PDB file of C-alpha atoms and ligand atoms in Angstrom:
ATOM      1  CA  UNK A   1     -20.555   5.142   0.272  1.00  0.00           C
ATOM      2  CA  UNK A   2     -19.029   2.600   2.275  1.00  0.00           C
ATOM      3  CA  UNK A   3     -15.764   1.619   1.482  1.00  0.00           C
ATOM      4  CA  UNK A   4     -13.953  -1.278   3.095  1.00  0.00           C
ATOM      5  CA  UNK A   5     -11.035  -0.675   5.195  1.00  0.00           C
ATOM      6  CA  UNK A   6      -7.712  -2.206   4.245  1.00  0.00           C
ATOM      7  CA  UNK A   7      -4.991  -2.499   6.828  1.00  0.00           C
ATOM      8  CA  UNK A   8      -1.753  -3.638   5.113  1.00  0.00           C
ATOM      9  CA  UNK A   9       1.689  -4.473   6.497  1.00  0.00           C
ATOM     10  CA  UNK A  10       4.914  -3.477   4.755  1.00  0.00           C
ATOM     11  CA  UNK A  11       7.690  -5.324   6.132  1.00  0.00           C
ATOM     12  CA  UNK A  12      10.148  -3.503   3.886  1.00  0.00           C
ATOM     13  CA  UNK A  13      13.483  -5.790   4.136  1.00  0.00           C
ATOM     14  CA  UNK A  14      12.834  -7.837   7.577  1.00  0.00           C
ATOM     15  CA  UNK A  15      12.593 -11.102   8.923  1.00  0.00           C
ATOM     16  CA  UNK A  16      13.693 -14.538   8.042  1.00  0.00           C
ATOM     17  CA  UNK A  17      11.269 -17.235   6.902  1.00  0.00           C
ATOM     18  CA  UNK A  18      11.452 -18.572  10.850  1.00  0.00           C
ATOM     19  CA  UNK A  19      10.630 -15.342  12.039  1.00  0.00           C
ATOM     20  CA  UNK A  20       7.524 -14.620   9.382  1.00  0.00           C
ATOM     21  CA  UNK A  21       6.107 -18.022   9.989  1.00  0.00           C
ATOM     22  CA  UNK A  22       6.233 -17.262  13.769  1.00  0.00           C
ATOM     23  CA  UNK A  23       4.470 -13.994  13.351  1.00  0.00           C
ATOM     24  CA  UNK A  24       2.179 -15.200  11.136  1.00  0.00           C
ATOM     25  CA  UNK A  25       0.757 -18.215  13.475  1.00  0.00           C
ATOM     26  CA  UNK A  26       0.548 -15.670  16.505  1.00  0.00           C
ATOM     27  CA  UNK A  27      -1.145 -12.927  14.217  1.00  0.00           C
ATOM     28  CA  UNK A  28      -3.480 -15.671  12.859  1.00  0.00           C
ATOM     29  CA  UNK A  29      -4.850 -16.050  16.472  1.00  0.00           C
ATOM     30  CA  UNK A  30      -5.060 -12.566  17.251  1.00  0.00           C
ATOM     31  CA  UNK A  31      -7.363 -11.274  14.309  1.00  0.00           C
ATOM     32  CA  UNK A  32      -9.426 -14.806  13.813  1.00  0.00           C
ATOM     33  CA  UNK A  33     -12.851 -13.751  13.294  1.00  0.00           C
ATOM     34  CA  UNK A  34     -11.943  -9.867  12.073  1.00  0.00           C
ATOM     35  CA  UNK A  35     -13.992  -9.496   9.254  1.00  0.00           C
ATOM     36  CA  UNK A  36     -14.722  -5.739   9.350  1.00  0.00           C
ATOM     37  CA  UNK A  37     -11.399  -4.998   7.816  1.00  0.00           C
ATOM     38  CA  UNK A  38      -9.274  -6.728   5.241  1.00  0.00           C
ATOM     39  CA  UNK A  39      -6.032  -7.437   6.388  1.00  0.00           C
ATOM     40  CA  UNK A  40      -2.801  -7.988   4.012  1.00  0.00           C
ATOM     41  CA  UNK A  41       0.495  -8.568   4.182  1.00  0.00           C
ATOM     42  CA  UNK A  42       3.280  -7.542   2.084  1.00  0.00           C
ATOM     43  CA  UNK A  43       6.808  -9.598   3.143  1.00  0.00           C
ATOM     44  CA  UNK A  44       9.884  -9.709   0.785  1.00  0.00           C
ATOM     45  CA  UNK A  45       9.614 -12.154  -2.120  1.00  0.00           C
ATOM     46  CA  UNK A  46      12.078 -14.866  -0.321  1.00  0.00           C
ATOM     47  CA  UNK A  47       9.077 -15.010   2.692  1.00  0.00           C
ATOM     48  CA  UNK A  48       6.284 -15.194   0.291  1.00  0.00           C
ATOM     49  CA  UNK A  49       5.782 -18.977  -0.247  1.00  0.00           C
ATOM     50  CA  UNK A  50       6.433 -19.380   3.933  1.00  0.00           C
ATOM     51  CA  UNK A  51       3.899 -16.575   4.500  1.00  0.00           C
ATOM     52  CA  UNK A  52       1.512 -17.871   1.854  1.00  0.00           C
ATOM     53  CA  UNK A  53       1.432 -21.433   3.514  1.00  0.00           C
ATOM     54  CA  UNK A  54       1.085 -20.311   6.821  1.00  0.00           C
ATOM     55  CA  UNK A  55      -1.862 -17.849   6.253  1.00  0.00           C
ATOM     56  CA  UNK A  56      -3.913 -20.485   3.529  1.00  0.00           C
ATOM     57  CA  UNK A  57      -7.480 -20.414   4.628  1.00  0.00           C
ATOM     58  CA  UNK A  58      -7.733 -17.370   6.890  1.00  0.00           C
ATOM     59  CA  UNK A  59      -8.295 -13.859   6.241  1.00  0.00           C
ATOM     60  CA  UNK A  60      -5.180 -12.827   5.991  1.00  0.00           C
ATOM     61  CA  UNK A  61      -4.179 -11.854   2.139  1.00  0.00           C
ATOM     62  CA  UNK A  62      -0.372 -11.978   1.058  1.00  0.00           C
ATOM     63  CA  UNK A  63       1.397  -9.968  -1.767  1.00  0.00           C
ATOM     64  CA  UNK A  64       4.798  -8.704  -2.971  1.00  0.00           C
ATOM     65  CA  UNK A  65       6.143  -4.998  -2.036  1.00  0.00           C
ATOM     66  CA  UNK A  66       7.308  -4.557  -6.187  1.00  0.00           C
ATOM     67  CA  UNK A  67       6.799  -6.567  -9.238  1.00  0.00           C
ATOM     68  CA  UNK A  68       8.372  -6.035 -12.480  1.00  0.00           C
ATOM     69  CA  UNK A  69       6.547  -4.803 -15.491  1.00  0.00           C
ATOM     70  CA  UNK A  70       7.742  -7.229 -17.909  1.00  0.00           C
ATOM     71  CA  UNK A  71       6.161 -10.420 -17.876  1.00  0.00           C
ATOM     72  CA  UNK A  72       9.583 -12.360 -17.866  1.00  0.00           C
ATOM     73  CA  UNK A  73      13.325 -11.718 -19.350  1.00  0.00           C
ATOM     74  CA  UNK A  74      16.567 -10.962 -18.034  1.00  0.00           C
ATOM     75  CA  UNK A  75      16.132  -8.365 -15.030  1.00  0.00           C
ATOM     76  CA  UNK A  76      18.334  -9.543 -12.688  1.00  0.00           C
ATOM     77  CA  UNK A  77      17.117  -9.125  -8.862  1.00  0.00           C
ATOM     78  CA  UNK A  78      13.393  -8.647 -10.244  1.00  0.00           C
ATOM     79  CA  UNK A  79      10.260 -10.748  -9.175  1.00  0.00           C
ATOM     80  CA  UNK A  80       7.730 -11.296 -12.089  1.00  0.00           C
ATOM     81  CA  UNK A  81       4.009 -11.166 -11.687  1.00  0.00           C
ATOM     82  CA  UNK A  82       3.699 -15.016 -12.980  1.00  0.00           C
ATOM     83  CA  UNK A  83       6.294 -15.897 -10.057  1.00  0.00           C
ATOM     84  CA  UNK A  84       4.013 -13.828  -7.641  1.00  0.00           C
ATOM     85  CA  UNK A  85       0.981 -15.551  -8.755  1.00  0.00           C
ATOM     86  CA  UNK A  86       2.512 -18.889  -8.908  1.00  0.00           C
ATOM     87  CA  UNK A  87       3.189 -18.671  -4.937  1.00  0.00           C
ATOM     88  CA  UNK A  88      -0.516 -17.806  -4.223  1.00  0.00           C
ATOM     89  CA  UNK A  89       0.190 -13.979  -3.908  1.00  0.00           C
ATOM     90  CA  UNK A  90      -2.853 -11.511  -4.756  1.00  0.00           C
ATOM     91  CA  UNK A  91      -1.769  -8.243  -3.992  1.00  0.00           C
ATOM     92  CA  UNK A  92       1.322  -5.884  -4.313  1.00  0.00           C
ATOM     93  CA  UNK A  93       2.605  -2.744  -3.478  1.00  0.00           C
ATOM     94  CA  UNK A  94       3.683  -0.419  -6.514  1.00  0.00           C
ATOM     95  CA  UNK A  95       5.986   2.671  -6.252  1.00  0.00           C
ATOM     96  CA  UNK A  96       6.580   2.689  -2.419  1.00  0.00           C
ATOM     97  CA  UNK A  97       8.259   6.004  -1.684  1.00  0.00           C
ATOM     98  CA  UNK A  98      11.715   3.913  -0.814  1.00  0.00           C
ATOM     99  CA  UNK A  99      11.307   2.553  -4.203  1.00  0.00           C
ATOM    100  CA  UNK A 100      10.663   5.594  -6.204  1.00  0.00           C
ATOM    101  CA  UNK A 101      14.273   7.267  -3.978  1.00  0.00           C
ATOM    102  CA  UNK A 102      16.278   4.327  -3.856  1.00  0.00           C
ATOM    103  CA  UNK A 103      16.045   2.400  -6.932  1.00  0.00           C
ATOM    104  CA  UNK A 104      14.554   5.133  -9.279  1.00  0.00           C
ATOM    105  CA  UNK A 105      11.267   4.776  -9.483  1.00  0.00           C
ATOM    106  CA  UNK A 106       9.539   7.172 -11.927  1.00  0.00           C
ATOM    107  CA  UNK A 107       5.741   7.978 -12.298  1.00  0.00           C
ATOM    108  CA  UNK A 108       6.103   6.190 -15.783  1.00  0.00           C
ATOM    109  CA  UNK A 109       7.053   3.065 -14.543  1.00  0.00           C
ATOM    110  CA  UNK A 110       4.968   2.827 -11.824  1.00  0.00           C
ATOM    111  CA  UNK A 111       2.090   3.021 -14.546  1.00  0.00           C
ATOM    112  CA  UNK A 112       3.687   0.164 -16.558  1.00  0.00           C
ATOM    113  CA  UNK A 113       3.380  -2.109 -13.628  1.00  0.00           C
ATOM    114  CA  UNK A 114       0.174  -1.107 -12.938  1.00  0.00           C
ATOM    115  CA  UNK A 115      -0.919  -2.165 -16.167  1.00  0.00           C
ATOM    116  CA  UNK A 116       0.905  -5.321 -15.629  1.00  0.00           C
ATOM    117  CA  UNK A 117      -0.567  -6.170 -12.310  1.00  0.00           C
ATOM    118  CA  UNK A 118      -4.074  -5.072 -13.421  1.00  0.00           C
ATOM    119  CA  UNK A 119      -3.738  -7.221 -16.750  1.00  0.00           C
ATOM    120  CA  UNK A 120      -3.143 -10.466 -14.255  1.00  0.00           C
ATOM    121  CA  UNK A 121      -5.721  -9.632 -11.686  1.00  0.00           C
ATOM    122  CA  UNK A 122      -3.381  -8.529  -8.621  1.00  0.00           C
ATOM    123  CA  UNK A 123      -5.044  -6.203  -6.712  1.00  0.00           C
ATOM    124  CA  UNK A 124      -2.161  -3.121  -6.946  1.00  0.00           C
ATOM    125  CA  UNK A 125      -1.560  -0.627  -4.036  1.00  0.00           C
ATOM    126  CA  UNK A 126      -0.159   2.536  -5.575  1.00  0.00           C
ATOM    127  CA  UNK A 127       1.994   4.307  -3.350  1.00  0.00           C
ATOM    128  CA  UNK A 128       1.784   8.387  -3.892  1.00  0.00           C
ATOM    129  CA  UNK A 129       3.157  11.070  -1.375  1.00  0.00           C
ATOM    130  CA  UNK A 130       5.274  14.337  -1.242  1.00  0.00           C
ATOM    131  CA  UNK A 131       8.721  14.966   0.590  1.00  0.00           C
ATOM    132  CA  UNK A 132       8.973  17.491   3.003  1.00  0.00           C
ATOM    133  CA  UNK A 133      10.770  20.099   1.029  1.00  0.00           C
ATOM    134  CA  UNK A 134       7.955  19.326  -1.370  1.00  0.00           C
ATOM    135  CA  UNK A 135       5.403  20.021   1.318  1.00  0.00           C
ATOM    136  CA  UNK A 136       7.025  23.143   2.678  1.00  0.00           C
ATOM    137  CA  UNK A 137       7.264  24.695  -0.863  1.00  0.00           C
ATOM    138  CA  UNK A 138       3.371  24.714  -1.099  1.00  0.00           C
ATOM    139  CA  UNK A 139       3.432  21.893  -3.682  1.00  0.00           C
ATOM    140  CA  UNK A 140       1.685  18.967  -2.440  1.00  0.00           C
ATOM    141  CA  UNK A 141      -1.318  19.019  -4.352  1.00  0.00           C
ATOM    142  CA  UNK A 142       0.576  19.635  -7.475  1.00  0.00           C
ATOM    143  CA  UNK A 143       2.707  16.926  -6.356  1.00  0.00           C
ATOM    144  CA  UNK A 144      -0.126  14.341  -5.566  1.00  0.00           C
ATOM    145  CA  UNK A 145      -1.826  15.564  -8.659  1.00  0.00           C
ATOM    146  CA  UNK A 146       1.244  14.627 -10.820  1.00  0.00           C
ATOM    147  CA  UNK A 147       1.798  11.167  -9.400  1.00  0.00           C
ATOM    148  CA  UNK A 148      -1.519  10.318  -9.370  1.00  0.00           C
ATOM    149  CA  UNK A 149      -2.067  11.214 -13.400  1.00  0.00           C
ATOM    150  CA  UNK A 150       1.134   9.497 -14.231  1.00  0.00           C
ATOM    151  CA  UNK A 151       0.007   6.266 -12.274  1.00  0.00           C
ATOM    152  CA  UNK A 152      -3.036   5.757 -13.962  1.00  0.00           C
ATOM    153  CA  UNK A 153      -2.322   6.760 -17.362  1.00  0.00           C
ATOM    154  CA  UNK A 154      -3.861   4.576 -20.153  1.00  0.00           C
ATOM    155  CA  UNK A 155      -6.163   3.091 -17.063  1.00  0.00           C
ATOM    156  CA  UNK A 156     -10.273   2.894 -17.814  1.00  0.00           C
ATOM    157  CA  UNK A 157     -12.852   3.234 -15.322  1.00  0.00           C
ATOM    158  CA  UNK A 158     -13.757  -0.595 -16.389  1.00  0.00           C
ATOM    159  CA  UNK A 159     -10.268  -1.553 -15.194  1.00  0.00           C
ATOM    160  CA  UNK A 160     -10.176   0.638 -12.074  1.00  0.00           C
ATOM    161  CA  UNK A 161     -12.051  -1.583  -9.679  1.00  0.00           C
ATOM    162  CA  UNK A 162      -9.308  -3.692  -7.785  1.00  0.00           C
ATOM    163  CA  UNK A 163      -6.949  -0.447  -7.836  1.00  0.00           C
ATOM    164  CA  UNK A 164      -5.980   0.768  -3.916  1.00  0.00           C
ATOM    165  CA  UNK A 165      -3.925   4.033  -3.566  1.00  0.00           C
ATOM    166  CA  UNK A 166      -1.814   5.001  -0.490  1.00  0.00           C
ATOM    167  CA  UNK A 167      -1.331   8.319   0.405  1.00  0.00           C
ATOM    168  CA  UNK A 168       2.304   8.386   2.327  1.00  0.00           C
ATOM    169  CA  UNK A 169       3.888  11.425   3.162  1.00  0.00           C
ATOM    170  CA  UNK A 170       7.752  10.569   2.373  1.00  0.00           C
ATOM    171  CA  UNK A 171       8.167  12.690   5.838  1.00  0.00           C
ATOM    172  CA  UNK A 172       6.238  10.782   7.647  1.00  0.00           C
ATOM    173  CA  UNK A 173       7.551   7.262   6.650  1.00  0.00           C
ATOM    174  CA  UNK A 174       9.567   5.536   9.644  1.00  0.00           C
ATOM    175  CA  UNK A 175      10.142   9.262  11.435  1.00  0.00           C
ATOM    176  CA  UNK A 176       7.338   8.853  14.398  1.00  0.00           C
ATOM    177  CA  UNK A 177       6.387  11.979  12.899  1.00  0.00           C
ATOM    178  CA  UNK A 178       2.472  11.443  11.219  1.00  0.00           C
ATOM    179  CA  UNK A 179       0.037  13.590   9.213  1.00  0.00           C
ATOM    180  CA  UNK A 180      -2.786  14.868  11.403  1.00  0.00           C
ATOM    181  CA  UNK A 181      -5.926  13.660  10.659  1.00  0.00           C
ATOM    182  CA  UNK A 182      -6.745  17.236   8.620  1.00  0.00           C
ATOM    183  CA  UNK A 183      -3.470  17.107   7.013  1.00  0.00           C
ATOM    184  CA  UNK A 184      -4.114  13.179   5.470  1.00  0.00           C
ATOM    185  CA  UNK A 185      -7.846  13.824   4.918  1.00  0.00           C
ATOM    186  CA  UNK A 186      -6.864  17.142   2.878  1.00  0.00           C
ATOM    187  CA  UNK A 187      -4.554  15.232   0.652  1.00  0.00           C
ATOM    188  CA  UNK A 188      -6.724  12.242   0.206  1.00  0.00           C
ATOM    189  CA  UNK A 189      -9.473  14.530  -1.048  1.00  0.00           C
ATOM    190  CA  UNK A 190      -7.039  15.685  -3.640  1.00  0.00           C
ATOM    191  CA  UNK A 191      -6.300  12.682  -4.442  1.00  0.00           C
ATOM    192  CA  UNK A 192      -9.965  11.747  -4.808  1.00  0.00           C
ATOM    193  CA  UNK A 193     -10.868  14.808  -6.937  1.00  0.00           C
ATOM    194  CA  UNK A 194      -7.846  13.672  -9.603  1.00  0.00           C
ATOM    195  CA  UNK A 195      -9.591  10.139  -9.729  1.00  0.00           C
ATOM    196  CA  UNK A 196     -12.904  11.734 -10.398  1.00  0.00           C
ATOM    197  CA  UNK A 197     -11.508  13.932 -13.245  1.00  0.00           C
ATOM    198  CA  UNK A 198      -9.490  11.170 -14.691  1.00  0.00           C
ATOM    199  CA  UNK A 199     -11.840   8.078 -14.116  1.00  0.00           C
ATOM    200  CA  UNK A 200     -15.311   9.705 -13.476  1.00  0.00           C
ATOM    201  CA  UNK A 201     -16.771  10.071 -10.391  1.00  0.00           C
ATOM    202  CA  UNK A 202     -18.095   6.403  -9.491  1.00  0.00           C
ATOM    203  CA  UNK A 203     -14.460   5.077  -9.543  1.00  0.00           C
ATOM    204  CA  UNK A 204     -13.248   7.904  -7.324  1.00  0.00           C
ATOM    205  CA  UNK A 205     -15.925   7.299  -4.694  1.00  0.00           C
ATOM    206  CA  UNK A 206     -15.497   3.407  -4.643  1.00  0.00           C
ATOM    207  CA  UNK A 207     -11.660   3.803  -5.051  1.00  0.00           C
ATOM    208  CA  UNK A 208      -9.767   3.307  -1.389  1.00  0.00           C
ATOM    209  CA  UNK A 209      -7.400   5.797  -0.161  1.00  0.00           C
ATOM    210  CA  UNK A 210      -5.040   3.871   2.436  1.00  0.00           C
ATOM    211  CA  UNK A 211      -2.905   6.334   4.795  1.00  0.00           C
ATOM    212  CA  UNK A 212       0.939   5.599   5.882  1.00  0.00           C
ATOM    213  CA  UNK A 213       3.521   7.065   7.401  1.00  0.00           C
ATOM    214  CA  UNK A 214       4.263   6.352  11.097  1.00  0.00           C
ATOM    215  CA  UNK A 215       0.692   4.595  11.798  1.00  0.00           C
ATOM    216  CA  UNK A 216       1.067   3.158  15.236  1.00  0.00           C
ATOM    217  CA  UNK A 217      -1.862   2.108  17.398  1.00  0.00           C
ATOM    218  CA  UNK A 218      -2.043   4.991  19.635  1.00  0.00           C
ATOM    219  CA  UNK A 219      -3.424   7.479  16.177  1.00  0.00           C
ATOM    220  CA  UNK A 220      -4.711   4.559  14.023  1.00  0.00           C
ATOM    221  CA  UNK A 221      -8.264   5.324  15.435  1.00  0.00           C
ATOM    222  CA  UNK A 222      -7.740   9.192  15.126  1.00  0.00           C
ATOM    223  CA  UNK A 223      -6.519   8.620  11.261  1.00  0.00           C
ATOM    224  CA  UNK A 224      -8.458   5.476  10.131  1.00  0.00           C
ATOM    225  CA  UNK A 225     -11.832   6.546  11.740  1.00  0.00           C
ATOM    226  CA  UNK A 226     -12.090   9.636   9.544  1.00  0.00           C
ATOM    227  CA  UNK A 227     -14.701   8.445   6.709  1.00  0.00           C
ATOM    228  CA  UNK A 228     -12.077   9.814   4.046  1.00  0.00           C
ATOM    229  CA  UNK A 229      -9.356   7.200   5.215  1.00  0.00           C
ATOM    230  CA  UNK A 230      -9.900   3.813   3.963  1.00  0.00           C
ATOM    231  CA  UNK A 231      -7.093   2.124   5.689  1.00  0.00           C
ATOM    232  CA  UNK A 232      -3.464   1.946   6.145  1.00  0.00           C
ATOM    233  CA  UNK A 233      -0.180   0.912   5.189  1.00  0.00           C
ATOM    234  CA  UNK A 234       1.957   0.433   8.403  1.00  0.00           C
ATOM    235  CA  UNK A 235       5.730  -0.375   8.489  1.00  0.00           C
ATOM    236  CA  UNK A 236       7.826  -0.495  11.859  1.00  0.00           C
ATOM    237  CA  UNK A 237       4.252  -0.666  13.683  1.00  0.00           C
ATOM    238  CA  UNK A 238       3.386  -4.018  11.255  1.00  0.00           C
ATOM    239  CA  UNK A 239       6.512  -6.104  12.542  1.00  0.00           C
ATOM    240  CA  UNK A 240       4.940  -7.356  15.698  1.00  0.00           C
ATOM    241  CA  UNK A 241       1.733  -9.060  15.791  1.00  0.00           C
ATOM    242  CA  UNK A 242       0.661  -7.327  18.684  1.00  0.00           C
ATOM    243  CA  UNK A 243       0.877  -3.623  17.758  1.00  0.00           C
ATOM    244  CA  UNK A 244      -0.246  -4.492  13.898  1.00  0.00           C
ATOM    245  CA  UNK A 245      -3.398  -6.275  15.515  1.00  0.00           C
ATOM    246  CA  UNK A 246      -4.171  -3.038  17.838  1.00  0.00           C
ATOM    247  CA  UNK A 247      -4.406  -1.207  14.932  1.00  0.00           C
ATOM    248  CA  UNK A 248      -6.276  -3.184  12.654  1.00  0.00           C
ATOM    249  CA  UNK A 249      -8.590  -3.518  15.811  1.00  0.00           C
ATOM    250  CA  UNK A 250      -8.540   0.474  15.865  1.00  0.00           C
TER     251      UNK A 250
HETATM  252  P1  PGA B   1       5.852   3.212   8.410  1.00  0.00           P
HETATM  253  O1  PGA B   1       6.561   2.782   7.052  1.00  0.00           O
HETATM  254  O2  PGA B   1       4.968   2.710   9.116  1.00  0.00           O
HETATM  255  O3  PGA B   1       7.535   2.789   9.374  1.00  0.00           O
HETATM  256  O4  PGA B   1       6.388   4.938   8.558  1.00  0.00           O
HETATM  257  C1  PGA B   1       5.217   3.051   6.312  1.00  0.00           C
HETATM  258  C2  PGA B   1       5.598   2.256   4.901  1.00  0.00           C
HETATM  259  O5  PGA B   1       6.599   2.646   4.331  1.00  0.00           O
HETATM  260  O6  PGA B   1       4.357   1.789   3.998  1.00  0.00           O
END
């Protein structure tokens, strides 16, 4: 089963429009003609028009770090799927651990956002992962199963094709501590088995599961090179064109 890898940049709350434009201009030259993997950038909403315009016609996809589940409404500070699509965005992260941790996103909210994203034809990257205390207590598998089951509630096999899952152990995000390839593969297998249980073996075999958490140029090959790991969600190392490119060219 060959799944095309997706290497995605989560810029979090970094970069001005001028910095984002300078990144894309330099980056497009570095990844021109790279078709082995899909490449996506997830900037802050205020940067989306700049990044989408700069990446137009290239092999680089662009999406939002978060969307609201409502079509529109009185939700101060939020971004709707319609707004994202109107500026040309095609992808969205959902349920990143920082959203769960600092903005109280629950599995139920993640599920609502996933339904909205799919309804509007976006590619959703649903993030799951355990915190350190859960890993140390031997609860990683339970946490992953609960998060995957919660995210996929009401999703059918027919709806599932665009879905991407990102396994991001929270203790590895921004800490420089990466899961070993063995730990990542084990978690990915748990997630894929849960998808198989919920949506059937064909969906499970086709769904892409990315690894995220301190992915850097020097560990990218060991991680993404694993048959079970279908790409990466990269934070810190995605902020510079050269380091992100080095990961893409693992
Ligand atoms: P990191 O972030 O690569 O800086 O650990 C990953 C993420 O939060 O998606």
